[in-house]
Amino acid sequence: MKIFKITLAILLISIRLSAQVQTNHYQYNIDLLNIKHDQVSVSFTPPKNKVKTGTFVMPKLVPGYYDAMNFGQYVSDLKAFDKNGKAINVTKVDTNTWKVSDLEHAVKISYQVADGWEHILQNTGGAKSPASMFRKDSVAIINYNSLSGYFKELTNAGFKVTVKKNAKFYASSALKYQVINDTTDVVSASDYRHLVDAPVLYCAPDTTWLKVGNTRVLISFYSAEHQNHSKILAEKLKSILENQMAYLGGKLPVKEYAFLIYHESIPKNGLLGDGLEHSHSTVCLYGSKTLDRLPKALMGVASHEFFHILTPLNIHSEQIQNFDFLNPKLSRHLWLYEGMTEYATIHMPVKQHMISLDEFVKTINDKIKGMAGFDNNLSMTEMSTQAIQRQDQYMNFYQKGALVGLCLDIRLRELSNGKSGTQELMQALMKKYGPEKPFKDEELFDVISTLSFPHIRQFFQDYVENGHPLPLGAYLQKVGISYDEKTGTVGIMSSASPGQLSLRKAWIGI
Ligand SMILES: [Zn+2]
């Protein structure tokens, strides 16, 4: 009897191995152990379905990165099979889509993926934060948008991914990786968007955990030349994260967060970098000769990226909630996602007494100078919906976008007699919406006006929807800061009135 049981068990296991059956989710297999010609083997079983011909999609774009990357270009040799191992007809439609006949009976779809990762030194077409890279013996960065796709007809299914990997690799990610054995991990996500939202850094562990309030923060570092460096970076990050928490009212809206930092040594001086924010993690890529400038650069990037836990994570439109990876419709509110995030990044250090008023004035000056290189008569809402086409103007969301935040903050403080500004507004918006409740793109300005003051609607109409010049001089004057439009210089007024000083105090605490 015992022998019979064992035999049956072996039989069942072997059936399962040969033909994974359809369940209610996508079951992916990624094999990082068998990398050939810089390509990794991927296969999956689609979810249970009744679809005759399915359209398999690899993303054209990913949220937060406005450059069309066309991840389908790295996929080759896509094949589909039924449970008897018989090939099912597959037709390539264009760069990012394939038609799979008889999807209902497809139990295995397999393909090869090239990582599309070039040396970090190649600024164009080189290492980009939404791309993946895999080196069997040392490191892998997996952005699931480049290794996995989905069927257009089956977008609500969850994902279960089994990763075969080097025995010494540890998975650093915002998602929990279940260790099956030395060379096998399994991870699950509720849908494709959530899977793509959580990249993983696989390498020998160089990790440090921080506790910031009630939030656990992971700092994971990889560099071929430098080991045991995460602790040094974590020490530098701790104070900035604590100040960010205080700035956000003493509580962070996430339980866990991961900084995934990849460093590559390059022969020339200077520092190259790219980063992409996610809901609970950030991928930071750096190239430099030495690590000397890394902590400072990381603090700048970390500060901005970490503030994204407010927006878009907790405050975003339907276009982001239901992101279409193939033909995305862009939201008109990049002034919020990037502009307000960058404003919080420059406002926090002065509000938290980390820098002086002089230093803050210098930062405002830099933003004004930065803005000068762009067309400032454009509507920011229009520029936002055309961010892909208007790459030449995109970086202005970090310059003018931040200054929109600054003017909005001063105006709100003025209207509320100093009681509330953008910090309180963002908290109110976060409370109203949150990670799973998007706003309607066309309603946001009215909602903000209802939450704050009816007068603020005009501000958005003039300076965000229409391209009227920002009233920097008039607004800075309200807080005792002078702005000479001709020379473009900002300074502290020596003869500020008590009213100006009290509004400034409410605004920046000095
Ligand atoms: Zn950003």
Coordinates of C-alpha atoms in Angstrom, one line a residue, residues 22 26 44-57 78-83 88-90 98-109 150-155:
Q22 CA -4.7 26.6 -16.3
Y26 CA -1.0 33.6 -14.8
F44 CA 3.9 30.7 -18.6
T45 CA 0.4 29.1 -18.4
P46 CA -2.4 31.6 -19.1
P47 CA -5.3 31.8 -16.7
K48 CA -8.5 29.7 -17.4
N49 CA -10.4 31.2 -20.2
K50 CA -12.8 30.7 -23.1
V51 CA -11.0 33.0 -25.5
K52 CA -10.7 31.8 -29.1
T53 CA -7.8 34.1 -30.3
G54 CA -6.0 36.1 -27.6
T55 CA -3.7 39.1 -28.0
F56 CA -0.5 38.8 -26.0
V57 CA 0.9 42.2 -25.0
L78 CA 7.3 33.1 -28.9
K79 CA 5.5 29.7 -29.1
A80 CA 2.3 28.3 -27.7
F81 CA 1.4 24.6 -26.9
D82 CA -1.7 22.7 -25.8
K83 CA -1.7 20.1 -23.0
I88 CA -0.7 26.3 -31.3
N89 CA -0.6 28.9 -34.0
V90 CA 1.0 32.2 -33.0
W98 CA 1.1 38.6 -30.8
K99 CA -2.1 36.7 -31.6
V100 CA -2.4 33.3 -30.1
S101 CA -5.1 31.0 -31.6
D102 CA -7.1 28.7 -29.4
L103 CA -6.0 30.4 -26.2
E104 CA -8.6 28.4 -24.3
H105 CA -6.5 25.3 -24.8
A106 CA -3.0 26.9 -24.5
V107 CA -1.2 25.5 -21.4
K108 CA 2.3 26.7 -22.2
I109 CA 3.6 29.8 -23.9
Y150 CA -0.5 39.6 -20.4
F151 CA -3.4 38.9 -22.6
K152 CA -5.7 41.8 -23.5
E153 CA -8.7 39.6 -22.9
L154 CA -7.5 38.5 -19.4
T155 CA -6.4 41.6 -17.5

